[in-house]
Short mmCIF file of C-alpha atoms and ligand atoms in Angstrom, two decimals:
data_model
loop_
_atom_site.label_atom_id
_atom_site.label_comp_id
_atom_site.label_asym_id
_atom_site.label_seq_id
_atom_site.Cartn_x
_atom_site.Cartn_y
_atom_site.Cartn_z
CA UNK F 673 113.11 23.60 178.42
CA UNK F 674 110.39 21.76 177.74
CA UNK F 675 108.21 22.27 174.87
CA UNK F 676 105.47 20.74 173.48
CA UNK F 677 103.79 20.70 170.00
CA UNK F 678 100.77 20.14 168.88
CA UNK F 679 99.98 19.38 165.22
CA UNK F 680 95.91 19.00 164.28
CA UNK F 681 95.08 17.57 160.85
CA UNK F 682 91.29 17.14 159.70
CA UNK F 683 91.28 13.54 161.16
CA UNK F 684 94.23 13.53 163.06
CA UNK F 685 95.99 14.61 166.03
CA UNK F 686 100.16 14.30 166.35
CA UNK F 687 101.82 15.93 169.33
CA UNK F 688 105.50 15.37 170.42
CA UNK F 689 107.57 16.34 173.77
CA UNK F 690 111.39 18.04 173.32
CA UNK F 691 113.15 18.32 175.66
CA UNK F 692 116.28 21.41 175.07
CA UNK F 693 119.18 22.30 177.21
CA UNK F 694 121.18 25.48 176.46
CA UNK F 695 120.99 26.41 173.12
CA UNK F 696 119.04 25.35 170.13
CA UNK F 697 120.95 22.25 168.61
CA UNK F 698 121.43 22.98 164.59
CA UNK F 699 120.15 19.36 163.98
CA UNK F 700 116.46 18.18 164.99
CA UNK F 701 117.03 16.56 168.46
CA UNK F 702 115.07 13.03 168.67
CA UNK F 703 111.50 14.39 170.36
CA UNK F 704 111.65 12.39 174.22
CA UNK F 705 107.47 11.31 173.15
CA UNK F 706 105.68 11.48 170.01
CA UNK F 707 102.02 10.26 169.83
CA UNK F 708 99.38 10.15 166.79
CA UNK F 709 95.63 9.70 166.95
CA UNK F 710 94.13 8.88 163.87
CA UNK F 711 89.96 8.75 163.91
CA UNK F 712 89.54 7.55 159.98
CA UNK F 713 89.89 3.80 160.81
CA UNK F 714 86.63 2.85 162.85
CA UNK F 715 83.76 4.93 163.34
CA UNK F 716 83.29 6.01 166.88
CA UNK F 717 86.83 5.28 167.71
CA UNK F 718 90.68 6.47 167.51
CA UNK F 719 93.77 4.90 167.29
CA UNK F 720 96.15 6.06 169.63
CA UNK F 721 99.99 5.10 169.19
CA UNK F 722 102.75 6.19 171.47
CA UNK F 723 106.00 6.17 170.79
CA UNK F 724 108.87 7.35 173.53
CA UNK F 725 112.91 7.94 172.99
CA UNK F 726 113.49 4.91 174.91
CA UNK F 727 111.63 2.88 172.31
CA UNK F 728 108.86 2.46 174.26
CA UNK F 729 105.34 2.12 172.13
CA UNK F 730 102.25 1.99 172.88
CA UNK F 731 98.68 1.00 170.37
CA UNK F 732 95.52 1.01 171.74
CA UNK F 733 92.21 1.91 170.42
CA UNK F 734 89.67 4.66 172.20
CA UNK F 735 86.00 5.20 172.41
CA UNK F 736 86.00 9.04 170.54
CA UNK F 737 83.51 11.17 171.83
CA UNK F 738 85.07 14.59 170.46
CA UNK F 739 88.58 15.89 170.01
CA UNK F 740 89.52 17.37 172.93
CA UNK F 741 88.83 13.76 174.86
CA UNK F 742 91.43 12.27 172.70
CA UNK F 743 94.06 15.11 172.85
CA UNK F 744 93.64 14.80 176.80
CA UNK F 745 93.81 10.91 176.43
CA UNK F 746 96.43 11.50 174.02
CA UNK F 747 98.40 13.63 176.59
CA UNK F 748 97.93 12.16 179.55
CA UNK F 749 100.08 9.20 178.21
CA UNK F 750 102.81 12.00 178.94
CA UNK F 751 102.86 11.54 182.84
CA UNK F 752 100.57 8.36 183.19
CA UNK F 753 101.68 4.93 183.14
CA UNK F 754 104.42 3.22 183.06
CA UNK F 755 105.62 4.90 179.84
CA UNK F 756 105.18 8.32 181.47
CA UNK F 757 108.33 11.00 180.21
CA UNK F 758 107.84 13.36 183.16
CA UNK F 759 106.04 13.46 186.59
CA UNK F 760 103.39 16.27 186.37
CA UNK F 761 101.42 18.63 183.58
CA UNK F 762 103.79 21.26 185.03
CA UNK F 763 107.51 20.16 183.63
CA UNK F 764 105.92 21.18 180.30
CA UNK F 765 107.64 25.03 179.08
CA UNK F 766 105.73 26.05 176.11
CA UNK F 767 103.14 24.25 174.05
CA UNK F 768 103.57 25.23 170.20
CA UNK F 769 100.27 25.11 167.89
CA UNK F 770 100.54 24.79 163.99
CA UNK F 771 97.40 26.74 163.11
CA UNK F 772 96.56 26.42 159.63
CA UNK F 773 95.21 29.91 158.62
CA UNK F 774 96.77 33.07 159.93
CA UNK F 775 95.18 35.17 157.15
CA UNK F 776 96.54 38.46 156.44
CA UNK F 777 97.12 39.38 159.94
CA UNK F 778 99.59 36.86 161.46
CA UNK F 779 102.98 37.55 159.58
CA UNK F 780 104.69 35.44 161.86
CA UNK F 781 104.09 33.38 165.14
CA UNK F 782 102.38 34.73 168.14
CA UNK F 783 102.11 33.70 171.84
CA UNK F 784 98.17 33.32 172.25
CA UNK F 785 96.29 35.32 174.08
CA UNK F 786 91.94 36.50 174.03
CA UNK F 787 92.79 38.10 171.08
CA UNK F 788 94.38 35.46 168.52
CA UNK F 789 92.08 32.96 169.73
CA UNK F 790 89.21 35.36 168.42
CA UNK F 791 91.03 35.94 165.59
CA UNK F 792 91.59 31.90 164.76
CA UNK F 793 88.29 31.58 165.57
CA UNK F 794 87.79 33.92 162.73
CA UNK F 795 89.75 32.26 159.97
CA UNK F 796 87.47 29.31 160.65
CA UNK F 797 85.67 30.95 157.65
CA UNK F 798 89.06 30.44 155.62
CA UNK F 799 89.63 26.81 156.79
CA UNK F 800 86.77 25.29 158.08
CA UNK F 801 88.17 22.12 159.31
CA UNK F 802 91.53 23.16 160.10
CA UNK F 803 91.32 26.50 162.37
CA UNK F 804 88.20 24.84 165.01
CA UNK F 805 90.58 22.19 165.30
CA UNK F 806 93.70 24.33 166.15
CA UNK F 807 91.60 25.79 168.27
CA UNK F 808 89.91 23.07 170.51
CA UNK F 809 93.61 22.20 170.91
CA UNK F 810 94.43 25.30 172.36
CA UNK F 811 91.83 25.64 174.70
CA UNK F 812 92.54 21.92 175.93
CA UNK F 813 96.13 22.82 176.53
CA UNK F 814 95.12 25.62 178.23
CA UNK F 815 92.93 23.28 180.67
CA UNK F 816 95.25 21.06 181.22
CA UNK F 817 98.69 23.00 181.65
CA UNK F 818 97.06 26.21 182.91
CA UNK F 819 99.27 29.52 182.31
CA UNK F 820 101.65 28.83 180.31
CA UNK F 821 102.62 30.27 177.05
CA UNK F 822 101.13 28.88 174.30
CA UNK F 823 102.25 29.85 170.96
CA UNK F 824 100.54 29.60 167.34
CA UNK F 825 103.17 28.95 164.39
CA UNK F 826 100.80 29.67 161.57
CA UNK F 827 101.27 28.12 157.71
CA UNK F 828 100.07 30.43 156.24
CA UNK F 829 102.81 33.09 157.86
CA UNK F 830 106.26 32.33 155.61
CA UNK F 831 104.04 33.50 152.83
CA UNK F 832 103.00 36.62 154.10
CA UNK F 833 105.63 38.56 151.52
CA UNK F 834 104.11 37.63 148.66
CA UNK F 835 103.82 40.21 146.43
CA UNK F 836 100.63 41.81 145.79
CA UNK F 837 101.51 40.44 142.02
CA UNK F 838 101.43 37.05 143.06
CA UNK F 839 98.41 37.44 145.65
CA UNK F 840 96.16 39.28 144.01
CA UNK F 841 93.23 37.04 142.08
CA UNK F 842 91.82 38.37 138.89
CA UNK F 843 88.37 38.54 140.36
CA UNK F 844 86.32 41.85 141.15
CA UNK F 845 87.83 44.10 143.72
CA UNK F 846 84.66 43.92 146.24
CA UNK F 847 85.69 39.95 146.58
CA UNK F 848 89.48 40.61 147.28
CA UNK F 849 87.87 42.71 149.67
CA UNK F 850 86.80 40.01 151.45
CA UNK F 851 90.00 38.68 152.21
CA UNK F 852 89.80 36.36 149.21
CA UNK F 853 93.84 36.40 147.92
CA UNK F 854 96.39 33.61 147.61
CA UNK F 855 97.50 33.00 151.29
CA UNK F 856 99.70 29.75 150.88
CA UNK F 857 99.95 27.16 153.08
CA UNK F 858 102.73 24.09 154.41
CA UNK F 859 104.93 27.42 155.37
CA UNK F 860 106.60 26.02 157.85
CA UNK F 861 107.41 23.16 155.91
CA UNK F 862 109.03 25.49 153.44
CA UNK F 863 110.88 27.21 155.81
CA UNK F 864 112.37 24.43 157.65
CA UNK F 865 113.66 23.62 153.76
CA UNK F 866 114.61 26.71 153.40
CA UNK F 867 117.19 26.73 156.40
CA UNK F 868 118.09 23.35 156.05
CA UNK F 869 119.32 23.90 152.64
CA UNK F 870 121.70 26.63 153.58
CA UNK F 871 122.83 24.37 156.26
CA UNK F 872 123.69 21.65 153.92
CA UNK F 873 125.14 23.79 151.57
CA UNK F 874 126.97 25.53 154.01
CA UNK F 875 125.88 28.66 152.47
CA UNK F 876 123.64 31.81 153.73
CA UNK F 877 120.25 31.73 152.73
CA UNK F 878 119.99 35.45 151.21
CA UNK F 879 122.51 34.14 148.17
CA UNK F 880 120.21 31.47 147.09
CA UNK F 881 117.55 30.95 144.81
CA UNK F 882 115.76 28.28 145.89
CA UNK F 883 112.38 26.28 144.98
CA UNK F 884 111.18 24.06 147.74
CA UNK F 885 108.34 21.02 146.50
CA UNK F 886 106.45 19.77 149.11
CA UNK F 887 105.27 16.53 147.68
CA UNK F 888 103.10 14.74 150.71
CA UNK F 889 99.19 13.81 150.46
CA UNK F 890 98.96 17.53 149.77
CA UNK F 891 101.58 19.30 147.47
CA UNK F 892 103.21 22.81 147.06
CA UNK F 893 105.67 24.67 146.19
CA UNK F 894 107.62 28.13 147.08
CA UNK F 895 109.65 30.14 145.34
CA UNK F 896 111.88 31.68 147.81
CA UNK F 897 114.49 34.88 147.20
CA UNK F 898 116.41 36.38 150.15
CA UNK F 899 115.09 33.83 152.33
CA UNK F 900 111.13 35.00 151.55
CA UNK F 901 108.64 33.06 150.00
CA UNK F 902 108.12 35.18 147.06
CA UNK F 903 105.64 32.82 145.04
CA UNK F 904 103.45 29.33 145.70
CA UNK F 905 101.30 27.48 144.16
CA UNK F 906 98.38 26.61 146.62
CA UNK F 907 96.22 29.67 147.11
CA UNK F 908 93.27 30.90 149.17
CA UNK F 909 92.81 27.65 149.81
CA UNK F 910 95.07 24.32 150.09
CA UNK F 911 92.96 23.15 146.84
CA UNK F 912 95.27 25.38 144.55
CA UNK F 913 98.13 24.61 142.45
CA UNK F 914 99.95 20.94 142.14
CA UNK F 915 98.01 17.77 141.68
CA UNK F 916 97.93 16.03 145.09
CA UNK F 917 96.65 12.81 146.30
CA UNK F 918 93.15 12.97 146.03
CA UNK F 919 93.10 16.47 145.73
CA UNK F 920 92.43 18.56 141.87
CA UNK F 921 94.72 21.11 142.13
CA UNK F 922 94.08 23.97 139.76
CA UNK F 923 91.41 23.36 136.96
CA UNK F 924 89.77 25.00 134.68
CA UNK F 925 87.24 27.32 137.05
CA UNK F 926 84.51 27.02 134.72
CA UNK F 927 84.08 23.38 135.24
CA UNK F 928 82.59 23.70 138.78
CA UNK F 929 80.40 26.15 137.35
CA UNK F 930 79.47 23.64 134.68
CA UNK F 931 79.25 21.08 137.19
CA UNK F 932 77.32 23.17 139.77
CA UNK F 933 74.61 23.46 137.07
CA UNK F 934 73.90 19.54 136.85
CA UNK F 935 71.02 18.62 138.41
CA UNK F 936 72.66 16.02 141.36
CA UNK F 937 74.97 18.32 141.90
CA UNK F 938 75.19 20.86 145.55
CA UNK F 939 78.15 22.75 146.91
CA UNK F 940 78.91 19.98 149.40
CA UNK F 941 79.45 17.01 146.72
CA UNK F 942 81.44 19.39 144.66
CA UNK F 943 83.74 20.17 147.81
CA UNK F 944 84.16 16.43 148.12
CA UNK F 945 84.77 15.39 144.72
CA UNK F 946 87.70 18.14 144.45
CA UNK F 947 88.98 17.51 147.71
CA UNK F 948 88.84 13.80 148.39
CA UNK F 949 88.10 12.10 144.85
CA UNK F 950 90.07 14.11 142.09
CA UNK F 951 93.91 13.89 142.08
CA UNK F 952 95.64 10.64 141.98
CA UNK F 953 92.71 8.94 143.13
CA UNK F 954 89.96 10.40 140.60
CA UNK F 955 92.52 9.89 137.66
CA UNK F 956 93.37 6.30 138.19
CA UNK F 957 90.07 5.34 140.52
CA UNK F 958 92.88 2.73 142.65
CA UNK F 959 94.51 5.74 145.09
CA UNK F 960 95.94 8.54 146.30
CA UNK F 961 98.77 6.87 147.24
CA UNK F 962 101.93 7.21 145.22
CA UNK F 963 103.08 4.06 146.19
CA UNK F 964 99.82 1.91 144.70
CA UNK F 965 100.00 4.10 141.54
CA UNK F 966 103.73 2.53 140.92
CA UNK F 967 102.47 -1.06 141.89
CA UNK F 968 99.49 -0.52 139.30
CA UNK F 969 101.99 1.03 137.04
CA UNK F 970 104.16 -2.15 137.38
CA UNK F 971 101.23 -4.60 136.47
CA UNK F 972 100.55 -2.35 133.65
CA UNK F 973 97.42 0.01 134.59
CA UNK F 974 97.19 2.58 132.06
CA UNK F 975 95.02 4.55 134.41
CA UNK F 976 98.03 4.57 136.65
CA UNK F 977 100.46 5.69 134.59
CA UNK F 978 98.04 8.44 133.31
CA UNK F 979 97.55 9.36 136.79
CA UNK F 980 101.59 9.65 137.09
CA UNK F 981 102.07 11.51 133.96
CA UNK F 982 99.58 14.00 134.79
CA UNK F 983 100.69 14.57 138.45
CA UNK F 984 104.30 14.79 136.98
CA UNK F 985 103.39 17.41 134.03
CA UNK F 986 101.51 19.48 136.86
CA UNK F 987 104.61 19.49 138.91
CA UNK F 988 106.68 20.33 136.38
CA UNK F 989 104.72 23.39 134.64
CA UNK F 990 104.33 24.69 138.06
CA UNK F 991 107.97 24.60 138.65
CA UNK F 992 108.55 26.47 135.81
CA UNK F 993 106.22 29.02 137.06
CA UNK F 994 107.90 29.36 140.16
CA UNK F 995 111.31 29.73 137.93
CA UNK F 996 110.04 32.64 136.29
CA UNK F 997 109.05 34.59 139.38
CA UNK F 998 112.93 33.38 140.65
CA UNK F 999 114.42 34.31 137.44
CA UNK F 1000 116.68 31.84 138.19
CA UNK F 1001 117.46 28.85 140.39
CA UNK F 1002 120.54 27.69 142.67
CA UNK F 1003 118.49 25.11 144.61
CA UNK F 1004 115.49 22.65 143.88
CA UNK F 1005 114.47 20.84 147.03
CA UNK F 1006 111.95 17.48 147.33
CA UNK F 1007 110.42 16.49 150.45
CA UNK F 1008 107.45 14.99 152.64
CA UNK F 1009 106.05 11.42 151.63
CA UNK F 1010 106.79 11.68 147.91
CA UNK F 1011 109.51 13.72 147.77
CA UNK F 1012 111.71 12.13 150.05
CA UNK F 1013 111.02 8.49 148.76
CA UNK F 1014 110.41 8.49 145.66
CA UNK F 1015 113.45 8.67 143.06
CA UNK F 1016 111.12 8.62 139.90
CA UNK F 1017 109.08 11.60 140.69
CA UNK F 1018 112.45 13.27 141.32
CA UNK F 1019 114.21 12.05 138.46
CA UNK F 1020 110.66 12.89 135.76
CA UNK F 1021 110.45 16.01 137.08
CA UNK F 1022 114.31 17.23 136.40
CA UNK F 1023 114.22 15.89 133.21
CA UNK F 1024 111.95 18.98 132.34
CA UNK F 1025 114.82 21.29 132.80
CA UNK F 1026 118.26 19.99 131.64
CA UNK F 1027 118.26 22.96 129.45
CA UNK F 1028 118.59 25.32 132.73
CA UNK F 1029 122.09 22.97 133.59
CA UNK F 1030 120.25 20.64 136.20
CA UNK F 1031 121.50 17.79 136.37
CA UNK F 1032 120.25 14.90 138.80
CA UNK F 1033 122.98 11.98 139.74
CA UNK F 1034 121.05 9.58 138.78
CA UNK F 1035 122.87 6.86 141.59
CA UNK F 1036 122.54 8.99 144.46
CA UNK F 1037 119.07 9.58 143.75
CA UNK F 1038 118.24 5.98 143.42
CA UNK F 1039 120.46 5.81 147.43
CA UNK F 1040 117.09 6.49 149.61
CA UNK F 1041 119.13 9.20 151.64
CA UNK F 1042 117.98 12.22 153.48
CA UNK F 1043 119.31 15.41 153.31
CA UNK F 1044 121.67 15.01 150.60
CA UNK F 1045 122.67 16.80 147.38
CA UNK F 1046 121.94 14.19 144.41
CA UNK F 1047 122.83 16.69 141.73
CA UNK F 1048 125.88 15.68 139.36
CA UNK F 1049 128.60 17.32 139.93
CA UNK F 1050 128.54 19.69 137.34
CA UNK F 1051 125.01 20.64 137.53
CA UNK F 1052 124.22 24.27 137.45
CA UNK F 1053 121.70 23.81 140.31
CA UNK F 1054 122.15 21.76 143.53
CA UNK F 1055 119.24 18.94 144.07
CA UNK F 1056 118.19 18.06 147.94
CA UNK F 1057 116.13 15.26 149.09
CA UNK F 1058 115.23 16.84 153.03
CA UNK F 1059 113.41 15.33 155.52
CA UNK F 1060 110.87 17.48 156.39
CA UNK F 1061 110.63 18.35 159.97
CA UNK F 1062 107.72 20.65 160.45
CA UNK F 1063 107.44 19.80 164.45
CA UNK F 1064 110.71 20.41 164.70
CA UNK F 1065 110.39 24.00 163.30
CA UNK F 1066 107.94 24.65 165.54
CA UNK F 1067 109.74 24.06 168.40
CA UNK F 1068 112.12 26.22 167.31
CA UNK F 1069 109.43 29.18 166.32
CA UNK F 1070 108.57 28.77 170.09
CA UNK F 1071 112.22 28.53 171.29
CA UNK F 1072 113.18 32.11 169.14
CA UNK F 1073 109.82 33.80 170.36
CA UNK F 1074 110.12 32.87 174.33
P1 AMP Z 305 102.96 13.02 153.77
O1 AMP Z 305 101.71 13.82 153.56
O2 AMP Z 305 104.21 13.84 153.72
O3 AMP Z 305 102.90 12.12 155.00
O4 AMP Z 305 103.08 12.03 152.52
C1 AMP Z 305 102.23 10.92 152.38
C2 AMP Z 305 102.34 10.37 150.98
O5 AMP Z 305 103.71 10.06 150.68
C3 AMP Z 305 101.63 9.04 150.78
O6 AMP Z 305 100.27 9.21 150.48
C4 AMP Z 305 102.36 8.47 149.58
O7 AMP Z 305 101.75 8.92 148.39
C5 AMP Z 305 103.73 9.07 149.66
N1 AMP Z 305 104.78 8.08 149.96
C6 AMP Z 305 105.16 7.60 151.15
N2 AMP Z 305 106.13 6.69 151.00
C7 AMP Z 305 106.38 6.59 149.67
C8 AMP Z 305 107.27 5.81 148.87
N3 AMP Z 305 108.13 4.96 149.39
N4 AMP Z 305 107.22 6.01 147.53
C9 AMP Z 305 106.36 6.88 146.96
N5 AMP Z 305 105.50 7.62 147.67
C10 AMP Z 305 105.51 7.49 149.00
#
C-alpha cells in the first residue's frame, strides 16, 4: 500500500511516499520519496528539494505563484523525471493530511469527505494560517489523485481527553462558549512518543506515567496517564505554554493589554511581536535558534545565556506542572530539534528534579543517540531522547483507519 502524507507548515510544504507490504512494521520504514518546499528564502520563489530511498536528490528553485502550484510541482516529481518512484498518480493508496486544528469535534482522524472539509474550513477561525493551508492541500490531492481516500490526522485530536479542569480558561462563560478552551497542539508528535516509549521500554503504555517535551521551533509538553494526554501546555492557540524559538509562550495577559494601549501599537504588530520576535529571539535579539544561542553563549553573550536560562526555567516550571496533574512520573521524554540534540537543555532541565529520583547518565546523554534511555541506572524515572516521527504516525493513523 501506498500512502502518501502531506505535512503543511505556515511557509512550508513536506510530503513523503511509503510504501507498506503486509503489516505495519513496528519501526518507521525509510519513506521511498520525501520532498520539502520552503517559500521564506526569496520572495516570489520556493525551494524545492527532493530526496528518494535510492539517494537520489534533487534542489531546484520555482517561480511561486500560490500553494497549490508548488504542492503539484512538488508532487509531480513523484512520477516525472528521471527520479520518478512510481509510473502514474494512480499507484498512490491513501494520502494522509496533518491538519492543525480539529477543534472540539475531531477526537481522532477522519477520512475526508464535504463535511470535514467544511468543518476545516471552519477552524480557519482557530488557526488562521494553518487550517487554509491543510486545506488547499486537500483539495489539490483531490485534483490530482481523484477518489481516493484522503484522511485528516488532526493535532489537536490526542488532546481531546483533557479534562474539563485542564481545558477550561478562567474567562467568562459566554467566551468559552465560543469555543475558546485549551485545545493543544503537536498531538501526534506526542503520541508517536507516547508509543515509542512503551516500545523501548518494552512495557504497555497504560502502566506508565509519562511526560513527553516537544522541544522544536515550537515547544510543548503532555502529560499523559493510561495512554491519554491528560494535560499540555500550549492552549487555544500554539502561543501558550513553553518558551519557543521566537515565540512568548505564556506571559503575563495584562501586558498585551498594556501594550495594545500604546499609541503604535494594532492587533497585527502585537501578533507578530509574540509570534515571531519574543522567545529566544526577542530575549537575546541574535535568534531563535538554539544552536546560535550556545555559539553566543560560548563567546560570552550575556543576552544569550539569559535567553537560555529563561527558556530552561520555563521548561522546567512547566514540567512540574505537568507532574502535578501526573502525580507522579515513570517516563520523561525529549524530542524534535532541541530535544533530540541538545544534551544541555536535557541535562539543565533534570537537574530541577533530582529530588523526585531522576537521574540523567550524564555520558549517554552527552552520546548524540536516538531512542535511547540516558537515565542512570538507578534513577527512579527512565529518560528518552526519541526521534520524533510525526509523518510516520500519520501513515500509520491512515494505515489503522483504512
Ligand atoms: P524542529 O522544529 O523540531 O525542526 O526543531 C528546530 C530547532 O531545533 C532549531 O531551530 C534549533 O533551535 C534546534 N536544533 C536543531 N539542531 C540542534 C542542535 N544540534 N543543538 C541544539 N538545537 C538544535
Amino acid at each position: 500500500m501506498k500512502i502518501l502524507v502531506l505535512n503543511a507548515g505556515s511557509s512550508s510544504q513536506k510530503s513523503c511516499l511509503y510504501d507498506l507490504k503486509d503489516a505495519l512494521p513496528d519501526l518507521p520504514p525509510e519513506p521511498v520519496w520525501e520532498a520539502m518546499v520552503d517559500w521564506t528564502h526569496h520572495q516570489g520563489f520556493a525551494s524545492v528539494k527532493v530526496k528518494t530511498l535510492h539517494g537520489k536528490t534533487l534542489q531546484t528553485e520555482i517561480e511561486a505563484t500560490s500553494r497549490p502550484q508548488v504542492i503539484t510541482y512538488m508532487l509531480e516529481t513523484l512520477w516525472n523525471g528521471e527520479d520518478a518512484v512510481i509510473k502514474h498518480p494512480s499507484e498512490i493508496d491513501l494520502v494522509g493530511h496533518r491538519v492543525v486544528h480539529g477543534g472540539a469535534i475531531y477526537r481522532q482522524s477522519i477520512i475526508i469527505n464535504a463535511e470535514v472539509k467544511a468543518a476545516i474550513a471552519q477552524l480557519a477561525d482557530f488557526a488562521p494560517v494553518h487550517n487554509p493551508a491543510n486545506l488547499e492541500g486537500i483539495t489539490t490531492a483531490e485534483k490530482i489523485f481523484g477518489d481516493i481516500p484522503q484522511i485528516a490526522v488532526f493535532d489537536t485530536a490526542f488532546h481531546a481527553h483533557l479534562p474539563p479542569a485542564a481545558y477550561t480558561y478562567a474567562i467568562p462563560t459566554k467566551y468559552t462558549n465560543q469555543g475558546i478552551r485549551r485545545y493543544g497542539f503537536h498531538g501526534i508528535s506526542h503520541q508517536y512518543c507516547r508509543d515509542r516509549a512503551a516500545q523501548i521500554l518494552n512495557h504497555p503504555i497504560a502502566d506508565l506515567r509519562l511526560i513527553t517535551c516537544h522541544l522544536g521551533n515550537g515547544c510543548s509538553l503532555a502529560a499523559i496517564r493510561n495512554g491519554q494526554s491528560i494535560d499540555t501546555t500550549m492552549g487555544f492557540t500554539p502561543l501558550e505554554g513553553l518558551v519557543m524559538g521566537s515565540r512568548s509562550g505564556s506571559i503575563d495577559a495584562g501586558i498585551l493589554i498594556h501594550l495594545l494601549r500604546q499609541p503604535d501599537m494594532d492587533i497585527n504588530k502585537l501578533d507578530h511581536i509574540l509570534n515571531s520576535e519574543s522567545g529566544l529571539l526577542g530575549i537575546s535579539e541574535i535568534s531563535g535558534d538554539m544552536r546560535s544561542i550556545f555559539q553566543a553563549i560560548a563567546e560570552g553573550n550575556p543576552q544569550a545565556q539569559l535567553a537560555f536560562d529563561v527558556y530552561v526555567h520555563s521548561l522546567r516550571s512547566h514540567i512540574g506542572s505537568m507532574l502535578a496533574s501526573l502525580g507522579g512520573l515513570d517516563v520523561l521524554v525529549f524530542t524534535a530539534g532541541v530535544g533530540e540534540n541538545s544534551a544541555a537543555v536535557r541535562a539543565t532541565a533534570c537537574e530541577g528534579f533530582e529530588f523526585l529520583g531522576l537521574k540523567i547518565d550524564l555520558e549517554k546523554n552527552n552520546q548524540r543517540m536516538l531512542d535511547v534511555d540516558i537515565a542512570a541506572a538507578d534513577s527512579s524515572v527512565r529518560i528518552l531522547v526519541i526521534h520524533t516521527q510525526e509523518d510516520w504516525e500519520i501513515a500509520r493513523e491512515c494505515w489503522n483507519l483504512q
